[in-house]
JSON list of C-alpha atoms in Angstrom, two decimals:
[
{"chain": "R", "resi": 1, "resn": "MET", "atom": "CA", "xyz": [26.24, -8.64, -48.76]},
{"chain": "R", "resi": 2, "resn": "SER", "atom": "CA", "xyz": [26.04, -8.94, -44.99]},
{"chain": "R", "resi": 3, "resn": "ILE", "atom": "CA", "xyz": [28.78, -7.31, -42.89]},
{"chain": "R", "resi": 4, "resn": "ASN", "atom": "CA", "xyz": [29.57, -9.07, -39.62]},
{"chain": "R", "resi": 5, "resn": "LEU", "atom": "CA", "xyz": [30.94, -6.78, -36.90]},
{"chain": "R", "resi": 6, "resn": "GLN", "atom": "CA", "xyz": [29.78, -8.91, -33.94]},
{"chain": "R", "resi": 7, "resn": "SER", "atom": "CA", "xyz": [33.31, -9.68, -32.74]},
{"chain": "R", "resi": 8, "resn": "ASP", "atom": "CA", "xyz": [34.56, -6.06, -32.96]},
{"chain": "R", "resi": 9, "resn": "ASN", "atom": "CA", "xyz": [34.57, -4.76, -29.38]},
{"chain": "R", "resi": 10, "resn": "THR", "atom": "CA", "xyz": [37.28, -2.10, -28.99]},
{"chain": "R", "resi": 11, "resn": "PHE", "atom": "CA", "xyz": [35.53, 1.28, -28.98]},
{"chain": "R", "resi": 12, "resn": "PRO", "atom": "CA", "xyz": [34.97, 3.57, -30.69]},
{"chain": "R", "resi": 13, "resn": "ILE", "atom": "CA", "xyz": [34.65, 1.54, -33.89]},
{"chain": "R", "resi": 14, "resn": "VAL", "atom": "CA", "xyz": [34.68, 3.37, -37.23]},
{"chain": "R", "resi": 15, "resn": "LYS", "atom": "CA", "xyz": [33.80, 1.44, -40.39]},
{"chain": "R", "resi": 16, "resn": "THR", "atom": "CA", "xyz": [33.41, 2.67, -43.95]},
{"chain": "R", "resi": 17, "resn": "ILE", "atom": "CA", "xyz": [31.25, 0.48, -46.19]},
{"chain": "R", "resi": 18, "resn": "THR", "atom": "CA", "xyz": [29.62, 0.62, -49.60]},
{"chain": "R", "resi": 19, "resn": "VAL", "atom": "CA", "xyz": [25.84, 0.21, -49.77]},
{"chain": "R", "resi": 20, "resn": "TYR", "atom": "CA", "xyz": [23.42, -0.09, -52.68]},
{"chain": "R", "resi": 21, "resn": "GLN", "atom": "CA", "xyz": [19.68, 0.34, -53.37]},
{"chain": "R", "resi": 22, "resn": "THR", "atom": "CA", "xyz": [19.10, -3.09, -51.87]},
{"chain": "R", "resi": 23, "resn": "ALA", "atom": "CA", "xyz": [19.68, -3.54, -48.14]},
{"chain": "R", "resi": 24, "resn": "THR", "atom": "CA", "xyz": [23.06, -4.31, -46.65]},
{"chain": "R", "resi": 25, "resn": "GLU", "atom": "CA", "xyz": [22.72, -6.18, -43.36]},
{"chain": "R", "resi": 26, "resn": "ILE", "atom": "CA", "xyz": [25.06, -4.97, -40.61]},
{"chain": "R", "resi": 27, "resn": "LEU", "atom": "CA", "xyz": [25.50, -7.51, -37.79]},
{"chain": "R", "resi": 28, "resn": "LEU", "atom": "CA", "xyz": [26.14, -5.26, -34.80]},
{"chain": "R", "resi": 29, "resn": "PRO", "atom": "CA", "xyz": [29.06, -5.41, -32.34]},
{"chain": "R", "resi": 30, "resn": "ALA", "atom": "CA", "xyz": [27.88, -7.16, -29.18]},
{"chain": "R", "resi": 31, "resn": "ASN", "atom": "CA", "xyz": [28.74, -4.33, -26.76]},
{"chain": "R", "resi": 32, "resn": "ALA", "atom": "CA", "xyz": [27.80, -1.36, -28.94]},
{"chain": "R", "resi": 33, "resn": "ARG", "atom": "CA", "xyz": [25.08, 0.86, -27.49]},
{"chain": "R", "resi": 34, "resn": "HIS", "atom": "CA", "xyz": [24.97, 3.63, -30.12]},
{"chain": "R", "resi": 35, "resn": "ILE", "atom": "CA", "xyz": [25.65, 3.91, -33.83]},
{"chain": "R", "resi": 36, "resn": "GLN", "atom": "CA", "xyz": [26.05, 6.97, -36.05]},
{"chain": "R", "resi": 37, "resn": "ILE", "atom": "CA", "xyz": [25.16, 6.40, -39.72]},
{"chain": "R", "resi": 38, "resn": "GLY", "atom": "CA", "xyz": [25.91, 8.87, -42.51]},
{"chain": "R", "resi": 39, "resn": "ALA", "atom": "CA", "xyz": [27.06, 9.52, -46.07]},
{"chain": "R", "resi": 40, "resn": "GLN", "atom": "CA", "xyz": [28.54, 12.72, -47.45]},
{"chain": "R", "resi": 41, "resn": "THR", "atom": "CA", "xyz": [27.13, 12.51, -50.96]},
{"chain": "R", "resi": 42, "resn": "HIS", "atom": "CA", "xyz": [23.96, 10.36, -50.87]},
{"chain": "R", "resi": 43, "resn": "LYS", "atom": "CA", "xyz": [20.62, 10.06, -49.09]},
{"chain": "R", "resi": 44, "resn": "LEU", "atom": "CA", "xyz": [20.17, 6.80, -47.19]},
{"chain": "R", "resi": 45, "resn": "TYR", "atom": "CA", "xyz": [17.50, 4.59, -45.66]},
{"chain": "R", "resi": 46, "resn": "TRP", "atom": "CA", "xyz": [18.00, 2.47, -42.55]},
{"chain": "R", "resi": 47, "resn": "SER", "atom": "CA", "xyz": [15.78, -0.01, -40.74]},
{"chain": "R", "resi": 48, "resn": "SER", "atom": "CA", "xyz": [15.83, -2.60, -37.98]},
{"chain": "R", "resi": 49, "resn": "GLU", "atom": "CA", "xyz": [13.73, -4.85, -40.25]},
{"chain": "R", "resi": 50, "resn": "GLY", "atom": "CA", "xyz": [14.88, -6.27, -43.54]},
{"chain": "R", "resi": 51, "resn": "THR", "atom": "CA", "xyz": [16.59, -8.94, -45.55]},
{"chain": "R", "resi": 52, "resn": "ASP", "atom": "CA", "xyz": [20.11, -8.65, -46.91]},
{"chain": "R", "resi": 53, "resn": "GLY", "atom": "CA", "xyz": [20.02, -7.96, -50.65]},
{"chain": "R", "resi": 54, "resn": "GLN", "atom": "CA", "xyz": [16.31, -7.02, -50.75]},
{"chain": "R", "resi": 55, "resn": "VAL", "atom": "CA", "xyz": [14.63, -3.62, -51.03]},
{"chain": "R", "resi": 56, "resn": "LEU", "atom": "CA", "xyz": [13.70, -2.22, -47.60]},
{"chain": "R", "resi": 57, "resn": "GLY", "atom": "CA", "xyz": [9.99, -2.34, -46.75]},
{"chain": "R", "resi": 58, "resn": "ALA", "atom": "CA", "xyz": [7.70, 0.36, -45.39]},
{"chain": "R", "resi": 59, "resn": "HIS", "atom": "CA", "xyz": [9.28, 0.48, -41.91]},
{"chain": "R", "resi": 60, "resn": "LYS", "atom": "CA", "xyz": [12.40, 2.54, -42.59]},
{"chain": "R", "resi": 61, "resn": "ASP", "atom": "CA", "xyz": [13.81, 5.95, -41.77]},
{"chain": "R", "resi": 62, "resn": "PHE", "atom": "CA", "xyz": [15.74, 8.33, -44.00]},
{"chain": "R", "resi": 63, "resn": "ILE", "atom": "CA", "xyz": [19.09, 10.03, -43.49]},
{"chain": "R", "resi": 64, "resn": "ALA", "atom": "CA", "xyz": [19.84, 13.17, -45.48]},
{"chain": "R", "resi": 65, "resn": "LYS", "atom": "CA", "xyz": [23.14, 13.46, -47.33]},
{"chain": "R", "resi": 66, "resn": "GLU", "atom": "CA", "xyz": [25.88, 15.19, -45.31]},
{"chain": "R", "resi": 67, "resn": "ALA", "atom": "CA", "xyz": [24.00, 14.25, -42.11]},
{"chain": "R", "resi": 68, "resn": "LYS", "atom": "CA", "xyz": [24.46, 11.60, -39.45]},
{"chain": "R", "resi": 69, "resn": "GLN", "atom": "CA", "xyz": [21.72, 9.71, -37.68]},
{"chain": "R", "resi": 70, "resn": "VAL", "atom": "CA", "xyz": [22.42, 8.50, -34.13]},
{"chain": "R", "resi": 71, "resn": "VAL", "atom": "CA", "xyz": [20.61, 5.30, -33.19]},
{"chain": "R", "resi": 72, "resn": "ASN", "atom": "CA", "xyz": [20.43, 3.94, -29.66]},
{"chain": "R", "resi": 73, "resn": "LEU", "atom": "CA", "xyz": [20.71, 0.16, -29.94]},
{"chain": "R", "resi": 74, "resn": "GLY", "atom": "CA", "xyz": [19.09, -0.95, -26.68]},
{"chain": "R", "resi": 75, "resn": "ARG", "atom": "CA", "xyz": [20.18, -3.69, -24.28]},
{"chain": "R", "resi": 76, "resn": "GLY", "atom": "CA", "xyz": [19.41, -7.35, -23.67]},
{"chain": "R", "resi": 77, "resn": "ARG", "atom": "CA", "xyz": [16.15, -8.54, -25.19]},
{"chain": "R", "resi": 78, "resn": "ASN", "atom": "CA", "xyz": [15.35, -4.99, -26.30]},
{"chain": "R", "resi": 79, "resn": "ARG", "atom": "CA", "xyz": [18.23, -4.98, -28.78]},
{"chain": "R", "resi": 80, "resn": "HIS", "atom": "CA", "xyz": [18.27, -5.96, -32.44]},
{"chain": "R", "resi": 81, "resn": "ASP", "atom": "CA", "xyz": [21.19, -8.06, -33.68]},
{"chain": "R", "resi": 82, "resn": "ALA", "atom": "CA", "xyz": [21.33, -6.25, -37.02]},
{"chain": "R", "resi": 83, "resn": "ILE", "atom": "CA", "xyz": [20.34, -3.12, -38.91]},
{"chain": "R", "resi": 84, "resn": "TYR", "atom": "CA", "xyz": [19.82, -2.67, -42.64]},
{"chain": "R", "resi": 85, "resn": "ILE", "atom": "CA", "xyz": [21.08, 0.25, -44.75]},
{"chain": "R", "resi": 86, "resn": "SER", "atom": "CA", "xyz": [20.42, 1.18, -48.39]},
{"chain": "R", "resi": 87, "resn": "THR", "atom": "CA", "xyz": [20.67, 4.20, -50.65]},
{"chain": "R", "resi": 88, "resn": "GLN", "atom": "CA", "xyz": [17.51, 6.09, -51.52]},
{"chain": "R", "resi": 89, "resn": "SER", "atom": "CA", "xyz": [18.23, 6.38, -55.23]},
{"chain": "R", "resi": 90, "resn": "ALA", "atom": "CA", "xyz": [21.93, 6.11, -56.03]},
{"chain": "R", "resi": 91, "resn": "ALA", "atom": "CA", "xyz": [23.48, 2.94, -57.39]},
{"chain": "R", "resi": 92, "resn": "SER", "atom": "CA", "xyz": [25.99, 2.95, -54.53]},
{"chain": "R", "resi": 93, "resn": "ALA", "atom": "CA", "xyz": [27.20, 5.13, -51.67]},
{"chain": "R", "resi": 94, "resn": "THR", "atom": "CA", "xyz": [30.09, 5.20, -49.24]},
{"chain": "R", "resi": 95, "resn": "VAL", "atom": "CA", "xyz": [28.67, 5.10, -45.72]},
{"chain": "R", "resi": 96, "resn": "THR", "atom": "CA", "xyz": [30.45, 5.75, -42.43]},
{"chain": "R", "resi": 97, "resn": "LEU", "atom": "CA", "xyz": [29.39, 3.85, -39.31]},
{"chain": "R", "resi": 98, "resn": "VAL", "atom": "CA", "xyz": [30.63, 4.92, -35.86]},
{"chain": "R", "resi": 99, "resn": "PHE", "atom": "CA", "xyz": [29.86, 2.60, -32.94]},
{"chain": "R", "resi": 100, "resn": "SER", "atom": "CA", "xyz": [30.22, 3.59, -29.29]},
{"chain": "R", "resi": 101, "resn": "GLU", "atom": "CA", "xyz": [29.84, 1.65, -26.08]},
{"chain": "R", "resi": 102, "resn": "GLU", "atom": "CA", "xyz": [28.20, 4.37, -23.94]}
]
């Protein structure tokens, strides 16, 4: 299920979501420049390519459990509107997202 954060623009933004083995689409806040992604108890995948509710394809990166990945989101035409997050093997995981403006 897609999560729309495009209108959230008071920083920092902290969101806790539940993700599954199929991708959850995160529509990014318009002014966010960086995102931290992590889960305490599960390994994750994330990608800038995907389809909500589908298994992520070959172009994905992993995030170890108890770790956070910082992603620079780019600006203007060099910026994706969404990212996709899924668990590596667990049925579900609680994921923390932290967005910052600079």
